[in-house]
Structures are given as structure tokens and as C-alpha cells.
XYZ file of C-alpha atoms in Angstrom:
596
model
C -84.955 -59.230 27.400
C -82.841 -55.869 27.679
C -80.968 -57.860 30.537
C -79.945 -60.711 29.037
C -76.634 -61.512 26.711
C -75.625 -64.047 25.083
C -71.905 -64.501 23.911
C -69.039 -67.547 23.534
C -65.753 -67.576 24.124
C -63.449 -68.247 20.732
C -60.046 -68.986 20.135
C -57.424 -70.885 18.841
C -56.489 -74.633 20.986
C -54.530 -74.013 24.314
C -55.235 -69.914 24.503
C -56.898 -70.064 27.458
C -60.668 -70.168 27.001
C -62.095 -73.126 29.986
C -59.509 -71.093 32.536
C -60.916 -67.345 31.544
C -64.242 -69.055 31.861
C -63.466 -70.415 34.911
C -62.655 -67.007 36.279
C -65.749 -65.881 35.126
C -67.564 -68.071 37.101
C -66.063 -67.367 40.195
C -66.571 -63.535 39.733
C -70.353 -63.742 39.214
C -70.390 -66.843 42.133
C -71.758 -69.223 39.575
C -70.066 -72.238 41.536
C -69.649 -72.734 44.557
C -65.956 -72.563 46.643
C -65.951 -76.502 46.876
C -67.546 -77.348 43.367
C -64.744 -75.291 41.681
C -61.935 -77.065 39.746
C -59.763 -76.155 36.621
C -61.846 -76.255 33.618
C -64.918 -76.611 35.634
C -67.003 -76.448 32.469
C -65.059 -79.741 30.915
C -67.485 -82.484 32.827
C -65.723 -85.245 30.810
C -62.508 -87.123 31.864
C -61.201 -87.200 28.147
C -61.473 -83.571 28.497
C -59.373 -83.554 31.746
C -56.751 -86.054 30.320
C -56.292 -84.538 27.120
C -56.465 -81.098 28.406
C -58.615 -79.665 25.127
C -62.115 -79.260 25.107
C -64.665 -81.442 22.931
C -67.849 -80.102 23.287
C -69.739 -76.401 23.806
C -70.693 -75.930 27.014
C -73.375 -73.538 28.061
C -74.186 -72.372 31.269
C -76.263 -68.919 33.077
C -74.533 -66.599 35.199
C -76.285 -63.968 37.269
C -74.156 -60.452 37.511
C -75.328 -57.010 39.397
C -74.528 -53.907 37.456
C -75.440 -50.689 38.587
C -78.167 -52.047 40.517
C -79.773 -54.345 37.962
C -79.565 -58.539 37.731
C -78.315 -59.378 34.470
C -78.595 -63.123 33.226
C -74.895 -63.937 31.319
C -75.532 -67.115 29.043
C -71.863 -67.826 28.219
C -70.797 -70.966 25.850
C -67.509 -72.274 26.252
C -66.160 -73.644 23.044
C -63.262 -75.995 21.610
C -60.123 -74.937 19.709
C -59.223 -77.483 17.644
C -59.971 -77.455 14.193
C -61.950 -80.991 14.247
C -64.165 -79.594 16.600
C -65.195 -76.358 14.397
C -68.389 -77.604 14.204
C -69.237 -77.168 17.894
C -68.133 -73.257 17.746
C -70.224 -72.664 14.417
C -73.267 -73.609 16.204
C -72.373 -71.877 19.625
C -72.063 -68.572 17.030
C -75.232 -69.251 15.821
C -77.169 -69.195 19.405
C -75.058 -65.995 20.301
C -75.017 -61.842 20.100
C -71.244 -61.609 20.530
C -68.055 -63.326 21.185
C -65.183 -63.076 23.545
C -61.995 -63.228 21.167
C -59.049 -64.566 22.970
C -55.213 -64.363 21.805
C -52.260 -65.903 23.624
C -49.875 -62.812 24.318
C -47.124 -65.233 23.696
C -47.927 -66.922 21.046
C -49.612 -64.462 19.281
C -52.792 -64.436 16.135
C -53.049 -67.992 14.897
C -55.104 -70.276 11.870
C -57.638 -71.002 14.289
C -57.894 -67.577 15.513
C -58.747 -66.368 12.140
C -61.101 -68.924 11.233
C -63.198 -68.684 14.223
C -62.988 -65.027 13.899
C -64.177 -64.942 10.157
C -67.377 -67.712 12.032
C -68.284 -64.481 14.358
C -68.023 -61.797 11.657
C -70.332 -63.638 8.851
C -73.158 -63.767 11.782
C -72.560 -60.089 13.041
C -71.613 -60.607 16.386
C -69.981 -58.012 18.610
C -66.406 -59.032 19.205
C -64.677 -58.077 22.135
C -60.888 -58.517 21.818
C -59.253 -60.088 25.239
C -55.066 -60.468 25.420
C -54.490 -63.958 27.937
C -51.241 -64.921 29.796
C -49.960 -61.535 30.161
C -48.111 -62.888 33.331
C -46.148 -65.352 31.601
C -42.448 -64.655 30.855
C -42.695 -64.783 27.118
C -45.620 -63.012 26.493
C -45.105 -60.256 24.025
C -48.004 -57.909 25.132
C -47.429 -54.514 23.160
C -46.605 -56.929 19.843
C -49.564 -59.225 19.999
C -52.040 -56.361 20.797
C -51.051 -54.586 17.662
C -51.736 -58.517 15.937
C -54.952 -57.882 16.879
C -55.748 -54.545 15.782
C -54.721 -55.027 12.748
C -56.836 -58.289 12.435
C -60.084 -56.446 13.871
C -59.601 -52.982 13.506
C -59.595 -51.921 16.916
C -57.352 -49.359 18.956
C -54.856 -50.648 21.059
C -57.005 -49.860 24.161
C -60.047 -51.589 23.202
C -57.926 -54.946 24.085
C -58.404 -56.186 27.519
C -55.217 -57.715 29.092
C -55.706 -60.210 31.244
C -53.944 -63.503 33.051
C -56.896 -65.698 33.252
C -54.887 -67.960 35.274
C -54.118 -65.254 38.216
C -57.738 -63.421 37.630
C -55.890 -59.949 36.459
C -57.949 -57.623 34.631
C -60.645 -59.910 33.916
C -63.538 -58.197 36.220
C -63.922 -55.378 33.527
C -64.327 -58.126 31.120
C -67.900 -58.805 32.413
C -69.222 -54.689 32.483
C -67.766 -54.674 28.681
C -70.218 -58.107 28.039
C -72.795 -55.700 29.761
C -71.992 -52.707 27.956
C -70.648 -53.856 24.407
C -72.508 -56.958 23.217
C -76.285 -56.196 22.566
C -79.622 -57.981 23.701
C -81.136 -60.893 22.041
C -83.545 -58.955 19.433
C -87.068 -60.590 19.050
C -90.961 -60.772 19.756
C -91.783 -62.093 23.762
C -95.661 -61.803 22.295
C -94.992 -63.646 18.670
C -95.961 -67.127 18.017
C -92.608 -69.696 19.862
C -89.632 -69.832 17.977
C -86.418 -71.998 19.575
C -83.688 -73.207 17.902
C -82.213 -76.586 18.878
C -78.618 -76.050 19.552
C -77.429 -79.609 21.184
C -78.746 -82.860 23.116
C -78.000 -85.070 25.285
C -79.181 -88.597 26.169
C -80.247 -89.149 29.884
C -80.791 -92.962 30.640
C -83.357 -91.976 33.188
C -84.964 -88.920 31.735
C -84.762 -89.287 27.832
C -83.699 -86.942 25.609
C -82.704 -83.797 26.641
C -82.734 -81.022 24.289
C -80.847 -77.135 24.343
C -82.782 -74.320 22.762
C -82.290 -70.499 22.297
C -85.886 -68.918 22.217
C -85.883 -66.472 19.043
C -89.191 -65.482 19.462
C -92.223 -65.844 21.932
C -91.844 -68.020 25.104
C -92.352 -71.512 26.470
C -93.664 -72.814 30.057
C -93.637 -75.855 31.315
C -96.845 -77.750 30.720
C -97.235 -76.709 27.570
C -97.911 -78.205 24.120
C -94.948 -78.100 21.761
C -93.681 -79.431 18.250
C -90.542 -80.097 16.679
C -90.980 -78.279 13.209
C -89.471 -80.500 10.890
C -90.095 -83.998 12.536
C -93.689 -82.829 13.344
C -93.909 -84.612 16.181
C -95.911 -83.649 19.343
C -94.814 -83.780 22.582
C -95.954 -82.568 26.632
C -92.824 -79.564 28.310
C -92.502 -82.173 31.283
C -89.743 -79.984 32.378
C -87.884 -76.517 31.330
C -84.971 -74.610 32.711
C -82.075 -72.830 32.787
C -78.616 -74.086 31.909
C -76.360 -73.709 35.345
C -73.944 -76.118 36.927
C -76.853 -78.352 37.648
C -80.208 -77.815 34.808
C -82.324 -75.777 36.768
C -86.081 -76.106 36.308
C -87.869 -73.059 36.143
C -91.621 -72.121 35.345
C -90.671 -70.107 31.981
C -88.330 -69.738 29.580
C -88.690 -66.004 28.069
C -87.452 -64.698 24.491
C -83.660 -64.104 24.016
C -83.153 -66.415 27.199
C -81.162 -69.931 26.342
C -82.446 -72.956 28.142
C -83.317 -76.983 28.410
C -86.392 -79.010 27.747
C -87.442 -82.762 28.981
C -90.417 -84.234 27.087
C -89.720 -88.013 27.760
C -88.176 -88.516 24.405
C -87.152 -92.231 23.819
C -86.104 -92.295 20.331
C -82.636 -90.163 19.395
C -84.509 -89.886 15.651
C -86.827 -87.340 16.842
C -84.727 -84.943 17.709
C -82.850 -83.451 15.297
C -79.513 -80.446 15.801
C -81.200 -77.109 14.146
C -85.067 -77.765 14.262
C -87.771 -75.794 15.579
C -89.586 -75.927 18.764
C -92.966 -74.244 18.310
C -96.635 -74.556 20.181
C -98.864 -76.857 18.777
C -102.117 -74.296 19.336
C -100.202 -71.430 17.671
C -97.530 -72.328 15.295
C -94.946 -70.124 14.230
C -95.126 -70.222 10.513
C -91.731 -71.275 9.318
C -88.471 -72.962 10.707
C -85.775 -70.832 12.169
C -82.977 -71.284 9.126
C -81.087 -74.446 11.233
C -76.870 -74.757 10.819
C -75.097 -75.786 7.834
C -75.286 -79.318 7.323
C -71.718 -80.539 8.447
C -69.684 -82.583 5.389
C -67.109 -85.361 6.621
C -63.727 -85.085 6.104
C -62.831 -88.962 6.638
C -64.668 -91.723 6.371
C -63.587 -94.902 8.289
C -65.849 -98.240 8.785
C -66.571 -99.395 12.660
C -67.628 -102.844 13.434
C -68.396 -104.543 16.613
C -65.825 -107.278 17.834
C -68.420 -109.312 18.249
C -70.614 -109.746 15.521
C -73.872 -110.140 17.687
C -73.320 -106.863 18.745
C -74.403 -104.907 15.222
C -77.550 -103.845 16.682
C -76.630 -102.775 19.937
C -73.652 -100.714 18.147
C -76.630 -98.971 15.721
C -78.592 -98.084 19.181
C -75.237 -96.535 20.929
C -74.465 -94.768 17.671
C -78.287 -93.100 17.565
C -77.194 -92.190 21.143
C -73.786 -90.820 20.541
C -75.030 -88.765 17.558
C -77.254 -86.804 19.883
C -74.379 -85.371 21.853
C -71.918 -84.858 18.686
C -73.966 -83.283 16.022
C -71.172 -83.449 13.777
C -70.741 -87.418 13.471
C -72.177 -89.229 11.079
C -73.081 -92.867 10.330
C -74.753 -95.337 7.581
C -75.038 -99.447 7.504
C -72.457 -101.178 5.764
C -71.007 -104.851 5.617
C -67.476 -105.828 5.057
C -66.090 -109.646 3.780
C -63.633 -109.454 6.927
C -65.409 -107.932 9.902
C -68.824 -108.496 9.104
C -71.773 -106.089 9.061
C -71.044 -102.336 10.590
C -70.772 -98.546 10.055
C -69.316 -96.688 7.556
C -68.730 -93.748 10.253
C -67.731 -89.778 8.838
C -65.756 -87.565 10.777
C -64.468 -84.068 10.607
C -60.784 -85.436 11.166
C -58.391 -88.079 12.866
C -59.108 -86.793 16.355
C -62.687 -86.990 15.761
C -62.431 -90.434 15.108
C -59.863 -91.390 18.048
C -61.966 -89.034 20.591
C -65.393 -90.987 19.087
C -63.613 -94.394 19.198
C -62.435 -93.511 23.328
C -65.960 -92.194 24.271
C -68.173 -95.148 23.113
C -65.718 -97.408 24.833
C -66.175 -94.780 27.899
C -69.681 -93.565 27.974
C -71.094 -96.924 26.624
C -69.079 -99.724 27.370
C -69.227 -100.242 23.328
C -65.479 -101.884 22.070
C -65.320 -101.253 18.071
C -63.052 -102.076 15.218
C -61.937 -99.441 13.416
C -60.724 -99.295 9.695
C -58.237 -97.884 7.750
C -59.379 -94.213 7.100
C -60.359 -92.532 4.133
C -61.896 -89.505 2.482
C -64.726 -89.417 -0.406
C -63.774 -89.709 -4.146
C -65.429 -88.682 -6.964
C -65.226 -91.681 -10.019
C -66.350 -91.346 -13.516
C -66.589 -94.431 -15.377
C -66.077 -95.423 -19.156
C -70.751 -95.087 -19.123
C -70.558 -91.322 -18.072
C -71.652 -91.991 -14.431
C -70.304 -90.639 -11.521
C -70.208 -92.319 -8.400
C -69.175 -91.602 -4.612
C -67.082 -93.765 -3.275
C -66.349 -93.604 0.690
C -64.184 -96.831 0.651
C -61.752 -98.725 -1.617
C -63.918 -101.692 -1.973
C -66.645 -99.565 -3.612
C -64.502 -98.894 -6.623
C -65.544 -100.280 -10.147
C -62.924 -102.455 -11.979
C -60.400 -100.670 -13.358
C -61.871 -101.125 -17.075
C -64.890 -99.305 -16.129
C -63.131 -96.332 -14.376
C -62.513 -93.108 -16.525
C -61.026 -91.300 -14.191
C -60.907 -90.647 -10.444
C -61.195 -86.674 -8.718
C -59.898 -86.409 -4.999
C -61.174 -83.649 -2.777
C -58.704 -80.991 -2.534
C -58.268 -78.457 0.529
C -56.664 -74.859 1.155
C -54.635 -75.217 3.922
C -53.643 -71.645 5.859
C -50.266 -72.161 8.111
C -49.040 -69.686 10.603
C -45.610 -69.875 11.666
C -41.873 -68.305 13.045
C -40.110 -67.869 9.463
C -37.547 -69.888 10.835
C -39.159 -72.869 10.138
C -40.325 -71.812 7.024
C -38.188 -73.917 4.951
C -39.124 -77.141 6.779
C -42.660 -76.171 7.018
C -42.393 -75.560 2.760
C -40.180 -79.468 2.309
C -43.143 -81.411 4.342
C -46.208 -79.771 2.496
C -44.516 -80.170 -1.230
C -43.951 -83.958 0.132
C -47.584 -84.206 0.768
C -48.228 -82.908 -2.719
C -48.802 -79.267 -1.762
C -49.170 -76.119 -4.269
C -48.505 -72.798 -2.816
C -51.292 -70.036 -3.479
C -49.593 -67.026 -1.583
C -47.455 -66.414 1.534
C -47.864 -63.330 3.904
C -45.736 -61.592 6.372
C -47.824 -60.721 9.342
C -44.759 -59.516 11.397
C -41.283 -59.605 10.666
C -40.792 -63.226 12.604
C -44.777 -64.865 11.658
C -45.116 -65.806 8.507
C -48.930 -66.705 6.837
C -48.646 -70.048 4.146
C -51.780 -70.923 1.960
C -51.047 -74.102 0.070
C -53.611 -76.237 -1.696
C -53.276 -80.103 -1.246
C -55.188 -83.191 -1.492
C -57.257 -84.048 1.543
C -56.228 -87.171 1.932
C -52.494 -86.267 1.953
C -53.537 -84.154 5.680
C -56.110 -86.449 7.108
C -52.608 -89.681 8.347
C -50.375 -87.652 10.594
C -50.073 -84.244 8.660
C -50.732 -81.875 11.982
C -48.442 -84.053 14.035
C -45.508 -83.742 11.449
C -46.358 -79.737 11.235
C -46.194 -79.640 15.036
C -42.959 -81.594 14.894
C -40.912 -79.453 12.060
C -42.101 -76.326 13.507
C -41.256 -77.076 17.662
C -44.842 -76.547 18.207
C -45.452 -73.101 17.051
C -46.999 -73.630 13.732
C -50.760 -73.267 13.605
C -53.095 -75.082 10.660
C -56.902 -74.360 9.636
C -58.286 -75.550 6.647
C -61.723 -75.893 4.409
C -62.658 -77.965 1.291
C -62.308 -76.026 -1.872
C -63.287 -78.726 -4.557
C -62.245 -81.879 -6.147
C -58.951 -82.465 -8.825
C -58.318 -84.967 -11.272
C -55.859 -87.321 -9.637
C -53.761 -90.515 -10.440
C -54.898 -92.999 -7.783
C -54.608 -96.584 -7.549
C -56.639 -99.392 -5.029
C -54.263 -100.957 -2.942
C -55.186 -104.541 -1.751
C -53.624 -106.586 1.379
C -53.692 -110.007 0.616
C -53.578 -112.531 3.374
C -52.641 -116.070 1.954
C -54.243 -114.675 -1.251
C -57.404 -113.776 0.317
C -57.908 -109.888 -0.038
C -58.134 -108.609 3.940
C -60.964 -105.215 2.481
C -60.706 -103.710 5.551
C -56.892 -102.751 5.029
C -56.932 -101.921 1.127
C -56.418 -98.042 0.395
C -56.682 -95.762 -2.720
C -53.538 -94.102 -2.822
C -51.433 -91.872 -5.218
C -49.947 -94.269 -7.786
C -46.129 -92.352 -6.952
C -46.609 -93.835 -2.912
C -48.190 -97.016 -3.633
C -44.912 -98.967 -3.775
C -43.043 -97.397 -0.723
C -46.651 -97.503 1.328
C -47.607 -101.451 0.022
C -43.859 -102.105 1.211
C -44.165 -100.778 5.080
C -47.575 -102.606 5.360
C -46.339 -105.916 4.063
C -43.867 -105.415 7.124
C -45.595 -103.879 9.477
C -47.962 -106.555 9.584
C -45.578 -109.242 9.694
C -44.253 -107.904 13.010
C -47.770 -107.720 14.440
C -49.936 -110.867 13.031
C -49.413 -113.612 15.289
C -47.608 -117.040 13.870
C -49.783 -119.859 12.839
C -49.225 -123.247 12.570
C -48.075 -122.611 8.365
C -47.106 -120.059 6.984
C -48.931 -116.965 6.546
C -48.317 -114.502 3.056
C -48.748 -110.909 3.169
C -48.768 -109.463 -0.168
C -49.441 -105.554 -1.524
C -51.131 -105.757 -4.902
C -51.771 -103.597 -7.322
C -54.924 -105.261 -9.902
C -53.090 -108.883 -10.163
C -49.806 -107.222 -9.860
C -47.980 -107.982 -6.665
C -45.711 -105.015 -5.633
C -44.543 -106.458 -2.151
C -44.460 -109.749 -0.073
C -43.401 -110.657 3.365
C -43.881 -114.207 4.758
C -45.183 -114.801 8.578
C -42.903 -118.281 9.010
C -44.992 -121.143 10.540
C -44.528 -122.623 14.088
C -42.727 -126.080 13.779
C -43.245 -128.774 16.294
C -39.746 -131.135 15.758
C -41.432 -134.355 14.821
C -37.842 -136.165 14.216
C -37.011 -135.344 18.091
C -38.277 -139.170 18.237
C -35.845 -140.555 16.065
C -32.180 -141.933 16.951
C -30.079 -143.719 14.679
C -31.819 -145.786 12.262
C -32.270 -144.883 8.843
C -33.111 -141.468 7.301
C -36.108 -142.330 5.301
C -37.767 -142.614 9.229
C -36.961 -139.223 9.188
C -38.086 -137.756 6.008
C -41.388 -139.896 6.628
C -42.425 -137.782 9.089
C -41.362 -134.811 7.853
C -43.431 -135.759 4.796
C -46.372 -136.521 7.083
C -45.824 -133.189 8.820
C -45.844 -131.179 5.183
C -49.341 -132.986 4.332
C -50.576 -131.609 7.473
C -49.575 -128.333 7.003
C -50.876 -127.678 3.696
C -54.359 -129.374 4.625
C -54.097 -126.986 7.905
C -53.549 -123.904 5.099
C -56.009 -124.600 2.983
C -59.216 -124.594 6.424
C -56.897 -121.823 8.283
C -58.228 -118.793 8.652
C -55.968 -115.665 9.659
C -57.258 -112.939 12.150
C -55.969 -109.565 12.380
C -55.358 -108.276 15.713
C -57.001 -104.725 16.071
C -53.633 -103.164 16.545
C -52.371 -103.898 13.345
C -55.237 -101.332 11.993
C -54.451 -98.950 14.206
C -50.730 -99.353 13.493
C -51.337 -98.996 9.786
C -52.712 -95.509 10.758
C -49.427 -94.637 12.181
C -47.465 -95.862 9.380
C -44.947 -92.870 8.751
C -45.956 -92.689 5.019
């Protein structure tokens, strides 16, 4: 055990964490000369496209020092905020943390957060300065950033280019020397903790565990602790490029386990792996169960496909702990999912990978986030989705979950940065200098004010620079009202919102028209109308597709004419009355664009 460690690498998006662990691997020759690549440790393309990582990815390295073989189990994690889950777990299965900072870009939200993560589980942090080669990296400024954040001296920061490889070698005797060895009993009773899985078509489920206490060979009989279910270590190993099977899996080490497991149910993100002829006698305490942030509905295009949807979704849930999923049925689409995600690029990253990884094409809806109603009998009810809400008779009142928002930015977008929060309803709580140029925001807003296109308009005002983290803080009274689409009258569920009663009218307005551009022309015409109860706040009209029936007609008298044209108008309204309108799947996604 004294030779193993176990650390991740944290930090805020784009700082450099895949390319410093890249280097890593080469140093302790971990990958091979012709398997290496740039961000070896991303293995999917959406990774690769969108340059950001998605998941935690562990993996062993072996590293001499001072004539002993160390075993380095290093998880790489992602930056962006919608992923936090991923690095709160990664924390959990580690004894320190690498702490990278951008020398030109300096401490940001994410930074912090992640940070805060590492300190509340007593890990060793070791401060490392990236992209000291670059032209605008401000290394002397930065470091003292991160002093003052940690409480470190100046030359306790390792400065490194982990694009070039400078100064990252002493990076792994510090991991050696700084971060301590997995503490626990090789002779107690087996104790892993389930820290991810993934679904092999071939091979079943394949589960990730950290071994607390005790140790597990292959051939042995094991339970999961809370699902109680029995199964035969087919296969163990260690985490490398390729899963490595190996005889044993000791305590402190991190490794995988095949059991043939069919059903995604039985394995569970946070349980217990223990022997079934000596139990431990509780549970290692699992992770946090993860709360959505927005709640959208996804439906199969074609309806037949509802139960091979459920199956992928079991699937998808193994690898993406942080999803979550329940049956529901819609008058438009059918029966599907209401789906809960930890933000929008959750749900567009989710929506790309099932199309991806299984070939599954889904309808998304209209996002939203979880209110809290009281009605006029003194219940209080959840609702996920507008169609949920009581009539407005029964309705009290209606509390939206609030958020405190933390912004880091250059003060000279400060005043932009202040105009788009108060627009999305914002209260300040504080402001901080960090430097004279980086200035710290904490506003408190409504959730579902951020979850649209809030971090893209940040990005925008601010050129890029500003940085956003955020947590739920509670639920506010607020003045909401259901808006409904209505489609030739009928109410189209899938694209009615609760929204604040002061944007209803400009938002109902820019979906009446946004749709008209985007639903195809029928044969009659087609009414798109915002309402408000029975009030109608907005109407566009989709004009029909006319065939000239008079084209026949040449001289003569008119009544020939109007005849047909009379014949034509009884045709139409029959055809209105039977027609049905579809919306194309764009027109929800556009709706999610709207620039409200």
C-alpha cells in the first residue's frame, strides 16, 4: 500500500488538464510512441470535436523512484460546471489533487469550486502554474492568485508548459513525496467503492472500484451491498490504456471488475462490493445523491420505439451517473422520459451521444427546472413540467428555485457583466476585488433565468474572460404564469413554459413567429397563438397553399368562378377540421435558442 497514490487532476474548463496528463503519461511510458495522441485519455469523438472533456478517466501508471516501483492511479477530470458531478466523485476515490491554473488567465469560478470539492475531503493539494510559455501568461501575478487562494509560498507552485513538457517531471516526485498512501486494512473484511460503469455489449457490465479495505481476487464470491445481489469475479484488473486483468486487486489500489452483469439496475454509482463468506459490516458512505438542474421530456420519433429508448436510457445511465430519467406521456409526442440534467450542455452532450453510441434519434422538449406549488388545500406539489400545473383557481402560490451565482471577471466588463444579470432578474450579495483588474460578483437569481443561454451571453459581454460557478441555495416566492402554444386551437404541451409574468408577452410574441418561419404550410391555414388561461397574448397565421382552381375558366360568367372558389372554401375547412399539424424537431430546438 505505502507505494501506491491516488490523486486527480482539477481545474477550471480549457486550463490544461487532458494535455498535463498527457505528459504524464509519456514520462512514466504509460503509452506507447504510436498509441499517443492529444488528449489521449478523451476516447470519445465528442470529446475530440468539442475539445472539453465529459467524463473521469482513470488510468495506472508505473514510476521508479529511488529504486522503488510506485503504482500512480491518476483520474483525469472535466472543467465545466455541468460536469461537476464527475470531479466530486473522482475526489471521493482520491488522496490528493493536482490543482491547475492558467498563468494567463489566472484563478477562476471553477477553480474555486473544485478547489473547495478537494478541501471538504482533505486531500493534499499540489498547486501546478500551466502555459507558462505562452505570450500572455502573467506568471509572477497568477502565482501570487494562488497563494493567496491556498496558502502556499510562492515556491511551492510548480510552473510548467504542459504543452512543451517544461517542468513537469518534478511534478511526479512531488505526487510521490507530497500526497499520502491510501490508509486502510489489507487483512479487514472487502470494502470497494463503486466509482463508475460502463456497458460492454459483449462482456456486460463493467464496474470501477477503489478498494477501502481488504482485497479481492478473481474467482471470488462478491456482493453489491445495497442491491444484495450475488455475483462470481469472472475477471479483475487494473485500469491502463487497455483494462488489464490481473490475479488481485490489493487495498488502496483502484481497479475493474466483470461479473457478467446483464441488467444496468444492479449496479448502482456508490455501492459496496464486499465477499459474500465475510461481509464487511456496513456500506462505505456512497456520493451525494446528484439533484437536476433542468428537466426536459425525450420521446422517441417513432412511437414504437418507447421501449427500446427505456433499455438505451438504463444503458446510458451506467456511464453518466449524473442523468436521470422517469416514464412520462405527453398529448403531442406520445409516451417518453421526463429526463433531469445538471444543465443545457448536459442535455445537448446526452441528446449527441445516444444518437452516437446507440443509434437512438429522440425528441427533445422545451426545458425546464422544478417548481414548488402550493395550492388553495395546503398541498404542495413538484412540478417538473408546465402541464403538471393545477388550474389556476387551485394554485396559492408558486416558489422557483433560486441559485448563487459567483462571476469572475476583468473589471472592464463589469458594467456589462452587472446590465445582463439584473436583466435576468439578478440580486447582488457582494463583489470582491481579487486584483486590481479581476473582479469576484455573487448575485442570486432564479434558476431558470441561467439554465436558456445565460453562459453564452456572459461569454459574449465579457470577450470570453468571464468565468461562472454556481449551486442551489433554495426556493423564492415568484410571479409565474403557464404559457400555452396553441396550434389551430389545439394546445401543442410540449412547447408551453412557466415563465415570469413581466416576459410572458415579449417571449409568447417571438414563439408565435418563430414558429411561423419554421412549421411547414398546409393545405389551410395554420394559427399559432400564445395564451395566457383563455387570454390570447399573440397570434401569427401560417397562410395555406392555394391550388388556382379558376386557371380553367375564360370568359363566361363570374358566378363559374366564384363556384369554384366556393367549392374550394368547403374543402378547405373540411380539410381543417381532420388536419393535423406536425412540428418539425427544429422548431423545439429553435425555441431553445430564442434570444429571450
Amino acid at each position: 500500500m505505502k507505494n501506491i497514490r491516488n490523486f486527480c487532476i482539477i481545474a477550471h474548463i480549457d486550463h490544461g488538464k487532458s494535455t498535463l496528463a498527457d505528459r504524464l503519461l509519456e514520462l512514466t511510458q504509460s503509452v506507447t510512441a504510436r498509441e499517443m495522441e492529444n488528449q489521449v485519455l478523451d476516447d470519445m469523438d465528442l470529446e475530440k470535436e468539442k475539445g472539453i472533456t465529459i467524463k473521469s478517466h482513470a488510468i495506472q501508471m508505473e514510476y521508479m523512484y529511488k529504486g522503488e516501483k510506485y503504482a500512480l492511479n491518476l483520474i483525469d477530470t472535466p472543467g465545466h460546471v455541468d460536469f461537476s458531478y464527475e470531479v466530486s466523485r473522482s475526489i471521493a476515490s482520491c488522496e490528493g489533487a493536482l490543482l491547475v491554473v492558467d498563468a494567463s488567465q489566472g484563478v477562476q469560478a471553477q477553480t474555486i469550486s473544485n478547489l473547495y470539492l478537494a478541501v471538504e475531503h482533505n486531500l493534499e493539494i499540489i498547486p501546478v502554474l500551466n502555459k507558462i510559455d505562452m505570450e500572455s501568461a502573467q506568471v509572477e501575478v497568477v502565482t501570487d492568485q494562488v497563494c493567496d487562494l491556498i496558502g502556499c509560498d510562492p515556491e511551492d507552485v510548480y510552473k510548467v508548459s504542459a504543452r512543451t513538457g517544461e517542468g513537469v517531471a518534478p511534478i511526479l516526485d512531488a505526487i510521490i513525496e507530497k500526497i499520502p498512501a491510501p490508509k486502510g486494512d489489507p487483512n479487514g473484511p472487502l470494502q470497494a467503492l463503486i466509482f463508475d460503469s460502463v456497458f460492454n455489449p459483449f462482456r456486460g457490465i463493467i464496474a470501477y472500484f477503489k478498494v477501502m479495505n481488504g482485497s479481492i481476487k478473481t474467482g471470488d464470491k462478491v456482493k453489491f451491498f445495497n442491491t444484495g445481489m450475488e455475483y462470481q469475479a469472472d475477471e479483475i484488473g487494473a485500469l491502463k490504456m487497455k483494462l488489464t486483468p490481473n490475479k488481485e486487486v490489493g487495498c488502496g489500489d483502484v481497479g475493474y471488475i466483470i461479473s457478467g452483469i446483464k441488467s444496468a439496475v444492479e449496479v448502482k454509482v456508490g455501492d459496496t462490493i464486499t465477499h459474500v463468506s465475510a461481509p464487511c459490516k456496513e456500506a462505505i458512505a456512497g456520493f451525494e445523491e446528484v439533484k437536476p438542474m433542468v428537466f426536459a421530456g425525450m420521446y422517441p420519433v417513432q412511437a414504437d420505439k418507447y421501449e427500446e429508448l427505456r433499455a438505451t436510457l438504463e444503458k446510458f445511465q451506467l456511464n453518466d451517473a449524473s442523468f436521470t430519467y422517469e416514464s412520462e406521456s405527453s398529448l403531442a409526442l406520445g409516451f417518453g422520459f421526463r429526463c433531469g440534467f445538471l444543465g443545457l450542455l448536459h442535455l445537448e452532450i446526452v441528446q449527441e451521444r445516444l444518437f452516437r453510441e446507440f443509434n437512438m434519434d429522440v425528441i427533445t422538449t422545451v426545458p425546464n427546472v422544478s417548481y414548488k406549488v402550493y395550492t388553495t388545500q395546503g398541498d404542495v406539489l413538484d412540478v417538473h413540467n408546465p402541464s403538471g400545473l393545477p388550474a389556476p383557481t387551485l394554485v396559492d402560490h408558486i416558489e422557483e428555485p433560486y441559485i448563487r451565482a459567483q462571476i469572475i471577471s476583468k473589471t472592464d466588463f463589469y458594467g456589462a457583466i452587472m446590465k445582463l444579470c439584473l436583466e435576468k432578474r439578478g440580486i447582488l450579495a457582494g463583489e470582491h476585488y481579487i486584483t486590481a483588474d479581476r473582479v469576484e460578483l455573487t448575485y442570486d437569481m432564479p434558476l431558470s433565468e441561467i439554465v436558456f443561454d445565460f453562459y453564452d451571453k456572459l461569454k459574449s459581454v465579457s470577450k470570453g474572460y468571464a468565468s461562472f460557478d454556481y449551486h442551489l441555495t433554495g426556493f423564492r416566492h415568484a410571479r409565474l404564469v403557464k404559457l400555452d402554444i396553441l396550434l389551430n386551437g389545439e394546445p401543442a404541451d410540449a412547447l408551453s413554459s412557466l415563465i415570469h409574468e413581466d416576459h410572458a408577452y415579449d417571449f409568447g410574441r417571438k414563439i408565435c413567429l418563430k414558429l411561423k418561419e419554421l412549421i411547414p404550410r398546409q393545405q389551410f391555414d395554420i394559427a399559432i397563438q400564445a395564451a395566457i388561461g383563455a387570454k390570447i397574448i399573440a397570434r401569427e397565421t401560417v397562410r395555406q397553399v392555394r391550388k388556382d382552381v379558376t386557371a380553367k375558366c375564360y370568359g363566361g360568367d363570374v358566378t363559374r368562378k366564384r363556384k369554384l372558389l366556393e367549392k374550394q372554401k368547403e374543402g378547405k375547412k373540411r380539410m381543417r377540421q381532420i388536419g393535423t399539424v406536425t412540428v418539425p424537431q427544429s422548431a423545439f430546438m429553435a425555441v431553445l435558442k430564442l434570444d429571450s
